[in-house]
Tab-separated table of N, CA and C in Angstrom:
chain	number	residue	atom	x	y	z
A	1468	UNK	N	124.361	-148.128	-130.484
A	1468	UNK	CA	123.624	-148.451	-129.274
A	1468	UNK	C	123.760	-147.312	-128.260
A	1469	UNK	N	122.747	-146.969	-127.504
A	1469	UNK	CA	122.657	-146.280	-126.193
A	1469	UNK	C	123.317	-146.839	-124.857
A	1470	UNK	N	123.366	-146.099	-124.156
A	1470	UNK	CA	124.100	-146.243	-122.831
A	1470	UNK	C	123.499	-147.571	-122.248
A	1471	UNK	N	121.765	-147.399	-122.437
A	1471	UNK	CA	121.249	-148.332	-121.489
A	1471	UNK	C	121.467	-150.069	-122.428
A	1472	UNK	N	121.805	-149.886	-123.944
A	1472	UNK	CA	121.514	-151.156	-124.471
A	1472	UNK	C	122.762	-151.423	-124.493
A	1473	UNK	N	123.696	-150.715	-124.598
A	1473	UNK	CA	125.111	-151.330	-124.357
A	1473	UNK	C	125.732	-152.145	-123.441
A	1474	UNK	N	124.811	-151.520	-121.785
A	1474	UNK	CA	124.821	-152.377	-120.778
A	1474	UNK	C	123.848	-153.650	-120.752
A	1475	UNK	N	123.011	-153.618	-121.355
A	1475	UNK	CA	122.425	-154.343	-121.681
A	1475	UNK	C	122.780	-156.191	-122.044
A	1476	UNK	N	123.542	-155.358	-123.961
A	1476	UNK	CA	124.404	-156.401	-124.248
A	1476	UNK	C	125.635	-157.251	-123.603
A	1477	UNK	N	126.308	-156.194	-122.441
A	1477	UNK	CA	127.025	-156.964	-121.724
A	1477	UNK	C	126.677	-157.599	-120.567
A	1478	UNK	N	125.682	-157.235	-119.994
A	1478	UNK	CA	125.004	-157.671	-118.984
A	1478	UNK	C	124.126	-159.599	-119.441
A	1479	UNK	N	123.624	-159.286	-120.343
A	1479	UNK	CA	123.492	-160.753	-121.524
A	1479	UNK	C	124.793	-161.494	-121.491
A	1480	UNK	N	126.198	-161.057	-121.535
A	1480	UNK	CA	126.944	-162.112	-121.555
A	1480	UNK	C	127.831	-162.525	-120.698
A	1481	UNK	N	127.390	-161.447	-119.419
A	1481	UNK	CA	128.307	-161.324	-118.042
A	1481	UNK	C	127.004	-162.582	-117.015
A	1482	UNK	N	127.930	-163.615	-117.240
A	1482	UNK	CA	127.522	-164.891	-116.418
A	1482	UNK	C	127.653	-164.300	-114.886
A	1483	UNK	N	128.761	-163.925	-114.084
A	1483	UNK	CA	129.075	-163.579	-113.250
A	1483	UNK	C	127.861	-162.984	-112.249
A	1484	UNK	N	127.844	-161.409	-113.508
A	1484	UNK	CA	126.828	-160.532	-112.662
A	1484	UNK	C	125.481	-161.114	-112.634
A	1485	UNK	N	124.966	-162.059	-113.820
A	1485	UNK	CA	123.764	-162.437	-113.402
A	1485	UNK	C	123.565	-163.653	-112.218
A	1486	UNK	N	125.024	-164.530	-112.051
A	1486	UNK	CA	125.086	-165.221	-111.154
A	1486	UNK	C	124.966	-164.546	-109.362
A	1487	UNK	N	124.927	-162.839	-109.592
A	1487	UNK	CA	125.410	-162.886	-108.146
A	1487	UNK	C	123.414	-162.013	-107.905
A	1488	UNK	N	122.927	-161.789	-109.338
A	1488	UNK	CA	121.378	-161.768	-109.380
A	1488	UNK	C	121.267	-160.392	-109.649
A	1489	UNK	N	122.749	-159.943	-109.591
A	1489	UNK	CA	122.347	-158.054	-109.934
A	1489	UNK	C	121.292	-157.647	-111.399
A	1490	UNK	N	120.733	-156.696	-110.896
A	1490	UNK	CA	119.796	-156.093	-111.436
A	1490	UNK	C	120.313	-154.647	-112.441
A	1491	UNK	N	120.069	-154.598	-113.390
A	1491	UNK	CA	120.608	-152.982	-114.438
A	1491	UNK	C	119.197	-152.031	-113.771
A	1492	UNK	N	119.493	-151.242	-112.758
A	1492	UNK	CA	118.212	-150.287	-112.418
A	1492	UNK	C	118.075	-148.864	-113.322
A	1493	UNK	N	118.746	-148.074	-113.484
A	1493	UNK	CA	119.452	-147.147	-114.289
A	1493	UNK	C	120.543	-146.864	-114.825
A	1494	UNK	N	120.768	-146.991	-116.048
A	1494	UNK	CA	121.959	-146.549	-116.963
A	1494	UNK	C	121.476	-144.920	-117.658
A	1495	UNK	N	122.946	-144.443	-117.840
A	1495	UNK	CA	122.918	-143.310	-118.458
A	1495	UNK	C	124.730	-143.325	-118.909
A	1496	UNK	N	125.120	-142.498	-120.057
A	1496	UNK	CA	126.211	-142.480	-120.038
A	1496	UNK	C	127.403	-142.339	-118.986
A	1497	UNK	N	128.042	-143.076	-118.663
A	1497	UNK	CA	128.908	-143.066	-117.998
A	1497	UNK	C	128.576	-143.197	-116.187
A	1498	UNK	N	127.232	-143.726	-116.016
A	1498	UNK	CA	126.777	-143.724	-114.922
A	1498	UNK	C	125.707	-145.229	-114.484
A	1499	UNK	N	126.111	-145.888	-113.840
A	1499	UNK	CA	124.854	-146.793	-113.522
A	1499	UNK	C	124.324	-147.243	-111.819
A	1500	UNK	N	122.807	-147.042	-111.771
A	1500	UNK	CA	123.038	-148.080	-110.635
A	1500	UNK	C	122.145	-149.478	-110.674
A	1501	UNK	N	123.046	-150.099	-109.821
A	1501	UNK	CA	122.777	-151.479	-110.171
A	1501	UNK	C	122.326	-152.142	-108.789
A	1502	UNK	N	121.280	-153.391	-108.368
A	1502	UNK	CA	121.059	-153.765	-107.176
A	1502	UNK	C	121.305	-154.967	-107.133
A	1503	UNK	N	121.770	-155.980	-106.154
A	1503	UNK	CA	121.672	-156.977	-105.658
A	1503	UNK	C	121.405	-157.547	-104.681
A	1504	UNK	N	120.571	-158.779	-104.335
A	1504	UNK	CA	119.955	-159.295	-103.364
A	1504	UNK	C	121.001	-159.889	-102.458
A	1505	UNK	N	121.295	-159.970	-101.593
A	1505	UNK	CA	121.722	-160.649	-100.556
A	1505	UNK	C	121.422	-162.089	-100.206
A	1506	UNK	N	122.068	-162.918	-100.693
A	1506	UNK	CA	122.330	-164.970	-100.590
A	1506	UNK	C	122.459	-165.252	-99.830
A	1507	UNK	N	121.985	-166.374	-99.003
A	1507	UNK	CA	122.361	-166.934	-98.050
A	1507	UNK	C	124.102	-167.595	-98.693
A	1508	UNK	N	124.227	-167.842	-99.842
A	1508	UNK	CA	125.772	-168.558	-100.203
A	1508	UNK	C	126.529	-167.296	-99.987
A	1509	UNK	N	126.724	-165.972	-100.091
A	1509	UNK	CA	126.850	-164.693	-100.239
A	1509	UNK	C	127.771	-164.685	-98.198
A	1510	UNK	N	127.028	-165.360	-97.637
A	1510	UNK	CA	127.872	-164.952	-95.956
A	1510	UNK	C	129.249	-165.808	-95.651
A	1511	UNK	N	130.089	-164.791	-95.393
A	1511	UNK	CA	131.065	-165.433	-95.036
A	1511	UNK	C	131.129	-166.401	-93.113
A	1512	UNK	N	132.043	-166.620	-92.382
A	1512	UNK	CA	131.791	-167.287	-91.385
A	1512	UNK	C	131.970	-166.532	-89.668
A	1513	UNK	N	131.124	-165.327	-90.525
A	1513	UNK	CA	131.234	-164.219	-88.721
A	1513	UNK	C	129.664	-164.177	-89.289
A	1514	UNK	N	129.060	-164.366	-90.522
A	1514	UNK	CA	127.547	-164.026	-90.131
A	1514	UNK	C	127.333	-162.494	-91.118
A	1515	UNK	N	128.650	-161.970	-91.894
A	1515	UNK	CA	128.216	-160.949	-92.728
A	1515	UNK	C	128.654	-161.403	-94.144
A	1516	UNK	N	127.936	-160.386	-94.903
A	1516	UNK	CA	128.358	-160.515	-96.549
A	1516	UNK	C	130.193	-160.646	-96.954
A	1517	UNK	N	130.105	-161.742	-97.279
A	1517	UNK	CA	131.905	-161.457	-97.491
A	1517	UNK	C	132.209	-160.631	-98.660
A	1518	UNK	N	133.590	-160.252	-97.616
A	1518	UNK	CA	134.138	-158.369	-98.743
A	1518	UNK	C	134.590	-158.972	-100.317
A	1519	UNK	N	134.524	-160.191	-100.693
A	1519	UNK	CA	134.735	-160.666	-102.084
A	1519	UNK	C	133.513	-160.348	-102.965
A	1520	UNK	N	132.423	-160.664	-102.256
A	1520	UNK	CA	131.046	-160.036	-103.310
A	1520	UNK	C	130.834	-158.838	-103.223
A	1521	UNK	N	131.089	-157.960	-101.854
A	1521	UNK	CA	130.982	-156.510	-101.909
A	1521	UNK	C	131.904	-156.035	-103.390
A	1522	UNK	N	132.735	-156.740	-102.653
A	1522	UNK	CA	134.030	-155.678	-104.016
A	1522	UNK	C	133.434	-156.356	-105.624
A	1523	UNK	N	132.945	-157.559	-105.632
A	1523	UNK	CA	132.478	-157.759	-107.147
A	1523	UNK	C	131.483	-157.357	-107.765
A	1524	UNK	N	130.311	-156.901	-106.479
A	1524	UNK	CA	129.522	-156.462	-106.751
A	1524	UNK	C	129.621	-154.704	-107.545
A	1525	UNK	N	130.633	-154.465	-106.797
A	1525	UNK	CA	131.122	-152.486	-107.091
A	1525	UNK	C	132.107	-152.860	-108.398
A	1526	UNK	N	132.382	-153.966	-108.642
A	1526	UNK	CA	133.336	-154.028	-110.043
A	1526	UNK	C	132.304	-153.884	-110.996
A	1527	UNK	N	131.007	-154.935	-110.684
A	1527	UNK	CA	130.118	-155.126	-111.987
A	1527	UNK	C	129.641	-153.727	-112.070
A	1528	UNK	N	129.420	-152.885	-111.072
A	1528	UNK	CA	129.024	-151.567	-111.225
A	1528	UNK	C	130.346	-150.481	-112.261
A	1529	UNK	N	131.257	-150.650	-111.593
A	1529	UNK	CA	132.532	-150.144	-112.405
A	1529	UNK	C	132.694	-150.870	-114.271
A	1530	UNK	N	132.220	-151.547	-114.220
A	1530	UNK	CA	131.970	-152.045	-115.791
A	1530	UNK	C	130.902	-151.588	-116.151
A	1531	UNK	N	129.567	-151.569	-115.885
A	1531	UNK	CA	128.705	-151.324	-116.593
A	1531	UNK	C	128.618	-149.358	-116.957
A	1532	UNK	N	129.189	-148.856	-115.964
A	1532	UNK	CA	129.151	-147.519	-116.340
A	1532	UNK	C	130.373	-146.984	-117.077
A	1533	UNK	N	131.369	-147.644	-117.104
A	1533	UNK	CA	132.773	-147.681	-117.801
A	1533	UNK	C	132.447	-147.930	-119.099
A	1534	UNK	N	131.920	-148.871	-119.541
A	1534	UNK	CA	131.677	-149.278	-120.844
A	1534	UNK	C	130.410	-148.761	-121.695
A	1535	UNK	N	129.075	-148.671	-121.323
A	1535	UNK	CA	128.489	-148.374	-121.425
A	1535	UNK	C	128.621	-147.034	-123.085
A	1536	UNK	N	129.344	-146.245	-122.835
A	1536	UNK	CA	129.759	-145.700	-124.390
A	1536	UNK	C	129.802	-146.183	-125.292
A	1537	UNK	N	130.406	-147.836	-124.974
A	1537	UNK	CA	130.718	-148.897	-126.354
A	1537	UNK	C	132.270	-148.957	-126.749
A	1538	UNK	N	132.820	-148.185	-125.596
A	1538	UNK	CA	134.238	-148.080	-126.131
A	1538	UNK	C	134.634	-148.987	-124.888
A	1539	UNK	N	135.230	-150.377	-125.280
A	1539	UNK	CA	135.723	-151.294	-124.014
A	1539	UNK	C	136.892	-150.514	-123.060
A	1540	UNK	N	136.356	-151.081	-121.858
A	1540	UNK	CA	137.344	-150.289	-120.460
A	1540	UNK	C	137.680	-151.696	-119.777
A	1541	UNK	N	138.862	-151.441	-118.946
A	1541	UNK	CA	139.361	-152.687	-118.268
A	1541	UNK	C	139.382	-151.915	-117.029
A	1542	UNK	N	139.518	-152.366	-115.843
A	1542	UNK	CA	139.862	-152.215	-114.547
A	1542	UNK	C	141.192	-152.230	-114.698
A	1543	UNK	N	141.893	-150.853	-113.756
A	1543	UNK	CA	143.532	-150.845	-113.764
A	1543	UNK	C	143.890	-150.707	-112.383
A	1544	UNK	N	142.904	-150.281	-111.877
A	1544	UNK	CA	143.369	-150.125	-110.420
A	1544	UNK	C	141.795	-149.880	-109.649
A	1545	UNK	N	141.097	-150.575	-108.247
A	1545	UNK	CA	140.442	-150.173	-107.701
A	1545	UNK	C	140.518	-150.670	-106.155
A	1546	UNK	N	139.657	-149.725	-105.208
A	1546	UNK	CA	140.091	-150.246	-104.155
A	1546	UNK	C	138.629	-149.796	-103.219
A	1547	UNK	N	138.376	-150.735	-102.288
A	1547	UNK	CA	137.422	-150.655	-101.408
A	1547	UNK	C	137.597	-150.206	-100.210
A	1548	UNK	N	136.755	-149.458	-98.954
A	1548	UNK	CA	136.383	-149.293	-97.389
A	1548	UNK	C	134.709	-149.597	-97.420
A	1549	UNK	N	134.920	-150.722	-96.617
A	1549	UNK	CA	133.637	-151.251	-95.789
A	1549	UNK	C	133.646	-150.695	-94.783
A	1550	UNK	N	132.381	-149.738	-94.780
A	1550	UNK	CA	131.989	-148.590	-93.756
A	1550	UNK	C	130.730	-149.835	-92.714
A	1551	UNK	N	129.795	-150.676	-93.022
A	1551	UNK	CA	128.789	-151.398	-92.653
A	1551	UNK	C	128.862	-152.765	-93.167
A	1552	UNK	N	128.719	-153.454	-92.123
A	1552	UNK	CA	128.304	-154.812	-92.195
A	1552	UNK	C	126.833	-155.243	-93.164
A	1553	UNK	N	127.212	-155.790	-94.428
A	1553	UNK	CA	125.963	-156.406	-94.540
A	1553	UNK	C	125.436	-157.386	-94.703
A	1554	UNK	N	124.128	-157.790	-94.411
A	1554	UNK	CA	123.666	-159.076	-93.572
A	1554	UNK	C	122.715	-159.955	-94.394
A	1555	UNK	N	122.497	-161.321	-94.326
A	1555	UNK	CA	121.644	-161.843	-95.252
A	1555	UNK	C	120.569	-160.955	-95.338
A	1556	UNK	N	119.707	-161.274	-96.526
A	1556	UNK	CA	118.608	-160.807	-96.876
A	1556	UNK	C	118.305	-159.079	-97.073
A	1557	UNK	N	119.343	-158.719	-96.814
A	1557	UNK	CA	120.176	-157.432	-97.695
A	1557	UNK	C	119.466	-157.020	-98.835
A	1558	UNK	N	119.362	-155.695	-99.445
A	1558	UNK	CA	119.226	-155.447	-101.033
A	1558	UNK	C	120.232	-154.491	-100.973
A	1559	UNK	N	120.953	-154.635	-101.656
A	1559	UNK	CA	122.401	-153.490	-101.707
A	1559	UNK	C	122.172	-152.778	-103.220
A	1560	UNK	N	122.169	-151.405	-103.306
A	1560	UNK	CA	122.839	-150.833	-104.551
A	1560	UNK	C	123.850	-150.624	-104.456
A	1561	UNK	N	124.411	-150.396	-105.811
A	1561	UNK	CA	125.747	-149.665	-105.737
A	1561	UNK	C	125.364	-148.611	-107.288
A	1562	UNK	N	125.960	-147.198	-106.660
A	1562	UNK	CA	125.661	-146.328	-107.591
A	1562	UNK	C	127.379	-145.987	-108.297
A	1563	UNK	N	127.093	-145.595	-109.772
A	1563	UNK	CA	128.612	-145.728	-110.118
A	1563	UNK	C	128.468	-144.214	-111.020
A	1564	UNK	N	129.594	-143.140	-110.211
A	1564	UNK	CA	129.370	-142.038	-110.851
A	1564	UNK	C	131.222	-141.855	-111.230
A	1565	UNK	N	131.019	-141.251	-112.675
A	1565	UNK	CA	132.214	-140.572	-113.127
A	1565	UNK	C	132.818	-139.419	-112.774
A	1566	UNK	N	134.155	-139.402	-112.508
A	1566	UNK	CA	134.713	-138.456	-111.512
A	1566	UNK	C	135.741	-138.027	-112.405
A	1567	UNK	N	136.903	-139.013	-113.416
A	1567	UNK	CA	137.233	-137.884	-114.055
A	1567	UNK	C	137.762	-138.796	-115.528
A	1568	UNK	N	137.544	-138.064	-116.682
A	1568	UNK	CA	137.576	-138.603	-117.699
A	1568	UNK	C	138.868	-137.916	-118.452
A	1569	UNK	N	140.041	-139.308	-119.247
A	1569	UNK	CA	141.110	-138.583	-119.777
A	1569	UNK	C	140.852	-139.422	-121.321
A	1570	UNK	N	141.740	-139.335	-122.436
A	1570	UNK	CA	141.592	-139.989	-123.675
A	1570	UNK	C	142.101	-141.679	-123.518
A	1571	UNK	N	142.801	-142.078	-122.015
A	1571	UNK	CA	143.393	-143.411	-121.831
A	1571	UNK	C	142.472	-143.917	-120.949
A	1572	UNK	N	141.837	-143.327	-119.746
A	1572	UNK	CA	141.781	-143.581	-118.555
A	1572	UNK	C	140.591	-142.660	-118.335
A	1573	UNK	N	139.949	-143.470	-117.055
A	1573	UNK	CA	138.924	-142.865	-116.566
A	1573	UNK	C	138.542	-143.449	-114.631
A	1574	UNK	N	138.299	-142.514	-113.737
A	1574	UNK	CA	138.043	-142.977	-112.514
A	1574	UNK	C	136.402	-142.431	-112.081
A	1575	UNK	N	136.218	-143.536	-111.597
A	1575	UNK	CA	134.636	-143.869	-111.068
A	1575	UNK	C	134.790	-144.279	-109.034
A	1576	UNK	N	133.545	-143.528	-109.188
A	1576	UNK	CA	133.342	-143.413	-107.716
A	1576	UNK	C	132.276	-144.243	-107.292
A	1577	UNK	N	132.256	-145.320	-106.671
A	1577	UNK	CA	130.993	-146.654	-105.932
A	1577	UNK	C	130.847	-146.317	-105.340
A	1578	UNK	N	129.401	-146.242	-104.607
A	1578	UNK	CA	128.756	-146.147	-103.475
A	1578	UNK	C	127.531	-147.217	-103.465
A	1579	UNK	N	128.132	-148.227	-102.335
A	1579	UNK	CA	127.199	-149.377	-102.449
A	1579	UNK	C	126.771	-149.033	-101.172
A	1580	UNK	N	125.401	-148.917	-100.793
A	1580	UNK	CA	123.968	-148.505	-99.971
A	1580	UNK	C	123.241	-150.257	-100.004
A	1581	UNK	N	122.850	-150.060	-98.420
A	1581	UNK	CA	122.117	-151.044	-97.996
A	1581	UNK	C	120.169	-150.876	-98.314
A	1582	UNK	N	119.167	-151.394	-98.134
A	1582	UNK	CA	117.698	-151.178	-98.408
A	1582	UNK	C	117.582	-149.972	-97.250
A	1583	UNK	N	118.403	-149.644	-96.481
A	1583	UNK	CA	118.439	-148.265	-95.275
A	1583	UNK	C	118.483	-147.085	-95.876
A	1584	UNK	N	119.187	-147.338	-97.124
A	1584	UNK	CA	119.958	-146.029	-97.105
A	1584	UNK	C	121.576	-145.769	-96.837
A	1585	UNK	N	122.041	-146.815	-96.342
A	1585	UNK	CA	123.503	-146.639	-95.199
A	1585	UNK	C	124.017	-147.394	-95.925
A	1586	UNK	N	125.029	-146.542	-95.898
A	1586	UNK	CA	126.796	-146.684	-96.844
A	1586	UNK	C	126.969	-147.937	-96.389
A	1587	UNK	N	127.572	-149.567	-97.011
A	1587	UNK	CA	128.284	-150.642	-96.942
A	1587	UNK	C	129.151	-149.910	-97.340
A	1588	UNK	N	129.826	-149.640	-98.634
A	1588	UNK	CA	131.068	-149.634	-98.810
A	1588	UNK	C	131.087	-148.503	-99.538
A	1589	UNK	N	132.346	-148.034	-99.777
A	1589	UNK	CA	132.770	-147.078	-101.045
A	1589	UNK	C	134.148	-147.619	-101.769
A	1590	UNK	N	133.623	-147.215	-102.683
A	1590	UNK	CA	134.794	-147.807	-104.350
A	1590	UNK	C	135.342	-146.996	-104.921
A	1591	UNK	N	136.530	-147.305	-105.339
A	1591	UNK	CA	137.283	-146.569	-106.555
A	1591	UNK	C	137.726	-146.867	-107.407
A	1592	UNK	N	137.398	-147.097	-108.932
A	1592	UNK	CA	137.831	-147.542	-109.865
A	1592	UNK	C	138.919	-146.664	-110.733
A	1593	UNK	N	139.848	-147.411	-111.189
A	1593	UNK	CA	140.730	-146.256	-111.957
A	1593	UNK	C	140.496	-147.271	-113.597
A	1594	UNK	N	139.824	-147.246	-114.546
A	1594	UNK	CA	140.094	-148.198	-116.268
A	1594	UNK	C	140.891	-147.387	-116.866
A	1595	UNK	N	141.141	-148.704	-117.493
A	1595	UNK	CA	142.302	-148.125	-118.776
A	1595	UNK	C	141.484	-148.360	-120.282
A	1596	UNK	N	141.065	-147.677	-121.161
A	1596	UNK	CA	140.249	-147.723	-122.383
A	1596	UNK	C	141.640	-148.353	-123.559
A	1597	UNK	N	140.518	-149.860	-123.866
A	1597	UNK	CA	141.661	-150.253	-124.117
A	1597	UNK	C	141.905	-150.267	-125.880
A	1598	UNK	N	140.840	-149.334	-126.459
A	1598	UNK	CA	140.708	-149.087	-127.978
A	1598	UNK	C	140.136	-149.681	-129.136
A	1599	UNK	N	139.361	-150.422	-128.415
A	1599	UNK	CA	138.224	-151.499	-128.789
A	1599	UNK	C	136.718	-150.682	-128.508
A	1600	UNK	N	136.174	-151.824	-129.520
A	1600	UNK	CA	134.609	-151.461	-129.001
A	1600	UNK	C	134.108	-153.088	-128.133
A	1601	UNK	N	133.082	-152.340	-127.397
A	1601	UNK	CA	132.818	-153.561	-126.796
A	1601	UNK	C	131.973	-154.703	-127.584
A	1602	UNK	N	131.503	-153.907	-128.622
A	1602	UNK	CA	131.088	-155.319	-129.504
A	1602	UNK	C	132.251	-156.306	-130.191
A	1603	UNK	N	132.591	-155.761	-130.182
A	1603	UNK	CA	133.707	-155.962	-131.239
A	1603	UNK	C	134.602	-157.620	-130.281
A	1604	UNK	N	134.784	-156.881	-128.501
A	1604	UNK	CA	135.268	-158.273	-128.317
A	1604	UNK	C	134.629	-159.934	-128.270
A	1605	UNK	N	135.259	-161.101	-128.166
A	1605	UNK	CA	134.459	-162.124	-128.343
A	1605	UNK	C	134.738	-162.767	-126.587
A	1606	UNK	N	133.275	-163.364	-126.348
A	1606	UNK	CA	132.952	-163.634	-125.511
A	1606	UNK	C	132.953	-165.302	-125.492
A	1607	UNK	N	133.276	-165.935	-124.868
A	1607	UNK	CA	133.033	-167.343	-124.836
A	1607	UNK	C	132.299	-167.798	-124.582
């Protein structure tokens, strides 16, 4: 499989990401960006997007470009700054670029953008490749 059908297949069995409505816009090896709409269930109780979907939203991004090779990756370490508030009815990307690749490990750089243009947040993923293929694991 290719970059884009690999995400594909996991994107088919990732309940999550289709629950939060994200979209696969471009895949390429080791790179994706991905969009999601902004929920009214999505606001926390000041009136902005709560930082739990920001950050899940930049995870599903950190998986789909992590894996995408076919060789399964786990999250080992990542961490967020919310630069902008964002507000219902939102379209957020988040773009997921590879920054540095080892034979265990690999770190990815998020940049989740509002329909403006303007930085919400930035991400850092650190995976650990865990020596599997991603077909290979079973999904429930």
């Amino acid at each position: 499989m290719n970059a884009r059908e690999t995400a594909e297949y996991m994107f088919e069995k990732d309940l999550f990401s289709q629950w939060l409505g994200i979209e696969l816009v471009e895949i390429k090896d080791n790179y994706c960006l991905i969009k999601m709409p902004v929920k009214p269930e999505m606001i926390n109780g000041l009136g902005t997007v709560h930082g739990g979907v920001t950050f899940a939203f930049a995870d599903s991004a950190l998986a789909f470009s992590s894996n995408n090779s076919g060789e399964a990756a786990v999250a080992l370490n990542c961490y967020i700054n919310f630069t902008k508030a964002a507000k219902n009815g939102d379209v957020l990307t988040a773009e997921s670029i590879l920054l540095n690749d080892t034979r265990k490990t690999a770190i990815y750089d998020i940049t989740i953008k509002n329909q403006n243009d303007e930085v919400v947040a930035g991400f850092r993923g650190t995976v650990y490749k865990i020596g599997k293929k991603v077909t290979d694991l079973k999904v429930l």
